[in-house]
CSV table of C-alpha atoms in Angstrom, one decimal:
chain,number,residue,atom,x,y,z
S,1,UNK,CA,-17.6,31.7,-13.9
S,2,UNK,CA,-19.3,28.4,-13.1
S,3,UNK,CA,-17.5,26.7,-16.0
S,4,UNK,CA,-14.2,28.1,-14.8
S,5,UNK,CA,-14.8,26.8,-11.3
S,6,UNK,CA,-15.7,23.3,-12.6
S,7,UNK,CA,-12.6,23.3,-14.8
S,8,UNK,CA,-10.4,24.3,-11.8
S,9,UNK,CA,-11.9,21.6,-9.6
S,10,UNK,CA,-11.4,18.9,-12.3
S,11,UNK,CA,-7.8,20.0,-12.8
S,12,UNK,CA,-7.2,19.8,-9.1
S,13,UNK,CA,-8.8,16.4,-8.7
S,14,UNK,CA,-6.7,15.0,-11.6
S,15,UNK,CA,-3.5,16.4,-9.9
S,16,UNK,CA,-4.3,15.1,-6.4
S,17,UNK,CA,-3.6,11.4,-6.8
S,18,UNK,CA,-2.0,9.0,-9.2
S,19,UNK,CA,-3.0,5.4,-8.9
S,20,UNK,CA,-0.4,2.6,-9.2
S,21,UNK,CA,0.0,-1.1,-8.5
S,22,UNK,CA,3.5,-1.8,-7.2
S,23,UNK,CA,5.1,-5.1,-8.4
S,24,UNK,CA,8.6,-6.0,-7.3
S,25,UNK,CA,11.7,-6.7,-9.4
S,26,UNK,CA,15.1,-8.1,-8.3
S,27,UNK,CA,16.0,-4.8,-6.6
S,28,UNK,CA,12.6,-4.2,-5.1
S,29,UNK,CA,10.6,-1.2,-6.1
S,30,UNK,CA,11.4,2.4,-6.9
S,31,UNK,CA,8.3,3.6,-4.9
S,32,UNK,CA,8.7,1.6,-1.7
S,33,UNK,CA,11.8,0.6,0.2
S,34,UNK,CA,11.5,-2.6,2.4
S,35,UNK,CA,13.6,-2.9,5.5
S,36,UNK,CA,14.8,-5.6,5.7
S,37,UNK,CA,14.4,-6.3,2.0
S,38,UNK,CA,14.0,-9.8,0.5
S,39,UNK,CA,12.6,-10.6,-2.9
S,40,UNK,CA,12.0,-14.0,-4.6
S,41,UNK,CA,11.5,-14.5,-8.4
S,42,UNK,CA,8.3,-16.1,-9.5
S,43,UNK,CA,10.0,-19.2,-10.9
S,44,UNK,CA,11.4,-20.0,-7.5
S,45,UNK,CA,8.2,-19.1,-5.7
S,46,UNK,CA,6.1,-21.2,-8.0
S,47,UNK,CA,8.3,-24.2,-7.3
S,48,UNK,CA,7.5,-24.1,-3.6
S,49,UNK,CA,4.4,-26.2,-3.9
S,50,UNK,CA,1.4,-25.5,-1.6
S,51,UNK,CA,3.3,-22.5,0.0
S,52,UNK,CA,2.1,-18.9,0.3
S,53,UNK,CA,5.0,-17.9,-2.0
S,54,UNK,CA,3.4,-20.0,-4.8
S,55,UNK,CA,0.0,-18.7,-4.0
S,56,UNK,CA,0.9,-15.0,-4.1
S,57,UNK,CA,3.0,-15.5,-7.2
S,58,UNK,CA,0.1,-17.2,-9.0
S,59,UNK,CA,-2.4,-14.6,-7.8
S,60,UNK,CA,-0.4,-11.5,-8.8
S,61,UNK,CA,1.8,-12.5,-11.8
S,62,UNK,CA,4.5,-9.9,-11.1
S,63,UNK,CA,8.2,-10.9,-11.7
S,64,UNK,CA,9.1,-11.0,-8.0
S,65,UNK,CA,7.4,-11.1,-4.6
S,66,UNK,CA,8.5,-9.5,-1.4
S,67,UNK,CA,8.8,-11.5,1.9
S,68,UNK,CA,10.2,-11.1,5.4
S,69,UNK,CA,13.4,-13.0,5.0
S,70,UNK,CA,14.8,-14.9,8.1
S,71,UNK,CA,11.2,-14.6,9.4
S,72,UNK,CA,11.9,-11.0,10.4
S,73,UNK,CA,9.3,-10.1,13.1
S,74,UNK,CA,8.9,-6.6,11.7
S,75,UNK,CA,9.2,-5.3,8.1
S,76,UNK,CA,8.7,-1.6,7.2
S,77,UNK,CA,7.7,-0.3,3.7
S,78,UNK,CA,8.9,3.4,3.4
S,79,UNK,CA,7.6,5.7,0.6
S,80,UNK,CA,10.4,7.0,-1.6
S,81,UNK,CA,8.5,9.8,-3.4
S,82,UNK,CA,7.8,13.4,-2.2
S,83,UNK,CA,4.4,13.7,-0.6
S,84,UNK,CA,2.4,10.8,0.8
S,85,UNK,CA,0.5,7.8,-0.5
S,86,UNK,CA,-2.9,6.2,0.1
S,87,UNK,CA,-2.6,2.4,0.8
S,88,UNK,CA,-5.5,0.8,-1.0
S,89,UNK,CA,-4.7,-2.9,-0.8
S,90,UNK,CA,-2.1,-5.7,-1.3
S,91,UNK,CA,-2.1,-9.4,-1.9
S,92,UNK,CA,-0.5,-11.5,1.0
S,93,UNK,CA,-0.2,-15.0,2.3
S,94,UNK,CA,1.5,-16.9,5.1
S,95,UNK,CA,4.4,-18.6,3.4
S,96,UNK,CA,4.5,-21.8,5.5
S,97,UNK,CA,1.3,-21.7,7.5
S,98,UNK,CA,-1.1,-19.5,9.3
S,99,UNK,CA,-0.7,-16.6,11.7
S,100,UNK,CA,-2.2,-13.2,12.7
S,101,UNK,CA,-0.2,-10.3,11.3
S,102,UNK,CA,-0.4,-6.7,12.6
S,103,UNK,CA,-0.5,-4.1,9.7
S,104,UNK,CA,0.3,-0.5,10.8
S,105,UNK,CA,0.2,2.7,8.8
S,106,UNK,CA,2.3,5.8,9.6
S,107,UNK,CA,2.4,9.5,8.7
S,108,UNK,CA,5.9,10.4,9.6
S,109,UNK,CA,6.4,8.9,13.1
S,110,UNK,CA,2.7,9.0,13.9
S,111,UNK,CA,0.7,5.8,13.9
S,112,UNK,CA,-2.5,6.5,11.9
S,113,UNK,CA,-3.9,3.1,11.2
S,114,UNK,CA,-3.6,-0.4,12.5
S,115,UNK,CA,-5.3,-3.7,11.7
S,116,UNK,CA,-5.0,-7.4,12.5
S,117,UNK,CA,-4.9,-9.8,9.6
S,118,UNK,CA,-5.1,-13.6,9.7
S,119,UNK,CA,-3.2,-15.2,6.9
S,120,UNK,CA,-2.7,-18.8,5.7
S,121,UNK,CA,-1.0,-20.2,2.6
S,122,UNK,CA,-3.9,-19.1,0.3
S,123,UNK,CA,-3.4,-15.6,-1.2
S,124,UNK,CA,-5.8,-13.0,0.1
S,125,UNK,CA,-6.3,-9.3,-0.4
S,126,UNK,CA,-5.8,-6.9,2.5
S,127,UNK,CA,-8.1,-3.9,1.9
S,128,UNK,CA,-6.7,-1.0,3.8
S,129,UNK,CA,-8.0,2.2,2.2
S,130,UNK,CA,-5.6,4.2,4.5
S,131,UNK,CA,-4.9,7.8,3.5
S,132,UNK,CA,-1.9,10.1,3.8
S,133,UNK,CA,0.8,7.5,4.7
S,134,UNK,CA,4.6,7.8,4.5
S,135,UNK,CA,5.2,4.1,5.5
S,136,UNK,CA,3.5,1.0,6.7
S,137,UNK,CA,4.8,-2.1,8.5
S,138,UNK,CA,3.9,-5.7,8.9
S,139,UNK,CA,4.6,-7.5,12.3
S,140,UNK,CA,4.4,-11.2,12.6
S,141,UNK,CA,2.1,-12.8,15.2
S,142,UNK,CA,2.6,-15.2,18.0
S,143,UNK,CA,0.0,-17.7,16.9
S,144,UNK,CA,2.0,-19.3,14.0
S,145,UNK,CA,0.8,-22.8,12.9
S,146,UNK,CA,2.8,-24.6,10.2
S,147,UNK,CA,0.7,-26.1,7.4
S,148,UNK,CA,1.2,-29.9,7.1
S,149,UNK,CA,1.5,-29.9,3.3
S,150,UNK,CA,4.5,-27.5,2.9
S,151,UNK,CA,8.2,-28.2,3.0
S,152,UNK,CA,9.3,-25.1,4.9
S,153,UNK,CA,8.8,-23.7,8.3
S,154,UNK,CA,8.9,-20.3,9.9
S,155,UNK,CA,6.8,-17.1,10.3
S,156,UNK,CA,7.4,-15.9,6.8
S,157,UNK,CA,4.8,-14.1,4.7
S,158,UNK,CA,4.7,-13.3,0.9
S,159,UNK,CA,3.4,-10.1,-0.6
S,160,UNK,CA,2.9,-8.4,-4.0
S,161,UNK,CA,0.6,-6.1,-6.0
S,162,UNK,CA,0.5,-3.2,-3.5
S,163,UNK,CA,-2.2,-0.8,-4.8
S,164,UNK,CA,-1.5,2.8,-3.9
S,165,UNK,CA,-2.6,6.3,-4.8
S,166,UNK,CA,0.4,8.7,-4.9
S,167,UNK,CA,-0.5,12.1,-3.4
S,168,UNK,CA,2.1,14.6,-4.7
S,169,UNK,CA,3.3,17.4,-2.4
S,170,UNK,CA,1.6,20.2,-4.5
S,171,UNK,CA,-1.8,18.7,-3.8
S,172,UNK,CA,-2.3,21.1,-0.9
S,173,UNK,CA,-1.7,24.0,-3.2
S,174,UNK,CA,-4.3,22.7,-5.7
S,175,UNK,CA,-6.8,22.2,-3.0
S,176,UNK,CA,-6.2,25.7,-1.7
S,177,UNK,CA,-6.7,27.2,-5.2
S,178,UNK,CA,-9.9,25.2,-5.6
S,179,UNK,CA,-11.2,26.5,-2.3
S,180,UNK,CA,-10.3,30.1,-3.3
S,181,UNK,CA,-12.1,29.7,-6.6
S,182,UNK,CA,-15.2,28.3,-4.7
S,183,UNK,CA,-15.2,31.3,-2.3
S,184,UNK,CA,-15.0,33.7,-5.2
S,185,UNK,CA,-17.8,32.0,-7.0
S,186,UNK,CA,-20.0,32.1,-3.9
S,187,UNK,CA,-19.3,35.8,-3.3
S,188,UNK,CA,-20.1,36.7,-6.9
S,189,UNK,CA,-23.3,34.7,-6.8
S,190,UNK,CA,-24.3,36.5,-3.5
S,191,UNK,CA,-23.4,39.9,-5.0
S,192,UNK,CA,-25.6,39.2,-8.0
S,193,UNK,CA,-28.6,38.4,-5.8
S,194,UNK,CA,-28.2,41.5,-3.8
């Protein structure tokens, strides 16, 4: 019985999450939809010397990066798959300077997580470790300061390499089965002792 219980628990754990690192292509990503959506290829990004675009491109190596075109004050990333996702981290930089961004995580319409993140033109990793999301958003700050060594201006940021764990919809069923197997195991053990 113990072996069966361990096998069920291992099977459940393997079905609960699937890790992925999301890189963008010309059309974005199949897992996340950005609104508004803007993508820049790495060749163009690398040519923008000293910018956060070049920094994120160099740090992540994906074919494209995402950014908030027209310096949009709010960009939302919506999950496209059934179930939810755990947001582990992503690589981000201020495109033309520094500012404080507000990162928010949502489960449906409910705000579940929020954090302030100061960015400049050097790529940095935002460690979220937020669970059970259906979307997250990035809002620009009101403390933007343009870097003196860049050619552009505006409250743009650049982002890539979003690390997530996909939590499929049937995960609840697997967890329920594991719980039932545990209860059965505990009852049998108690019955044997009696």
